[in-house]
Coordinates of C-alpha atoms in Angstrom, one line a residue:
X1 CA 109.9 116.6 92.4
X2 CA 106.3 116.2 93.3
X3 CA 104.5 113.0 92.3
X4 CA 101.0 111.6 92.9
X5 CA 100.6 108.3 94.8
X6 CA 97.5 106.1 95.2
X7 CA 97.1 104.7 98.7
X8 CA 95.0 101.5 98.6
X9 CA 92.8 101.4 101.8
X10 CA 91.9 97.8 101.4
X11 CA 95.5 96.8 100.8
X12 CA 96.7 98.6 103.9
X13 CA 93.9 97.1 105.9
X14 CA 95.0 93.6 104.8
X15 CA 98.6 94.5 106.0
X16 CA 97.1 95.5 109.4
X17 CA 98.1 99.1 109.1
X18 CA 96.4 101.0 111.9
X19 CA 97.6 104.5 111.3
X20 CA 95.7 107.2 109.4
X21 CA 96.8 107.0 105.7
X22 CA 98.5 110.5 105.8
X23 CA 100.3 109.6 109.1
X24 CA 101.4 106.2 107.6
X25 CA 102.8 107.9 104.5
X26 CA 104.6 110.6 106.5
X27 CA 106.1 107.8 108.7
X28 CA 107.8 106.5 105.6
X29 CA 109.5 109.9 105.2
X30 CA 107.2 111.1 102.4
X31 CA 106.1 114.7 102.5
X32 CA 102.4 115.2 101.7
X33 CA 101.3 118.4 99.9
X34 CA 97.7 117.6 98.9
X35 CA 95.3 114.8 99.9
X36 CA 92.1 113.7 98.3
X37 CA 90.0 110.7 99.3
X38 CA 88.1 108.7 96.7
X39 CA 85.6 106.5 98.7
X40 CA 84.2 104.8 95.6
X41 CA 87.7 103.5 94.7
X42 CA 88.7 102.7 98.4
X43 CA 91.7 104.8 97.9
X44 CA 93.4 108.1 98.6
X45 CA 95.4 110.2 96.2
X46 CA 98.2 112.3 97.6
X47 CA 100.6 114.8 95.9
X48 CA 103.9 114.1 97.6
X49 CA 107.6 114.6 97.5
X50 CA 110.6 112.7 99.0
X51 CA 109.5 109.3 97.8
X52 CA 111.7 106.4 98.9
X53 CA 113.0 104.0 96.2
X54 CA 110.8 101.1 97.5
X55 CA 107.1 101.7 98.3
X56 CA 104.9 99.3 100.2
X57 CA 102.6 97.2 98.0
X58 CA 99.5 99.3 99.0
X59 CA 101.1 102.5 97.7
X60 CA 101.7 103.0 94.0
X61 CA 102.5 105.9 91.6
X62 CA 99.4 107.3 89.9
X63 CA 98.5 109.5 86.8
X64 CA 95.8 111.2 88.9
X65 CA 95.7 115.0 88.3
X66 CA 95.0 117.5 91.1

C-alpha cells in the first residue's frame, strides 16, 4: 500500500544525515514512487511503499495529496 511521508530536512540535518533525502529513505528499505520538495516548509513529500514499522523522528506520515 502506498503512503505519503514528510521528510523533515532540518530534523535530518540535526541528526547529521549526509545522504540525499531520497537515498536516505531508500537505505531504510522504503520504495519511493513520487517525490516533491517544498522549500518553504523545509521538507520533502514522498509517495512510498514498503514502510518499516519504526520511522526515524525526521520522517512522518502525511496527509499530503499528490
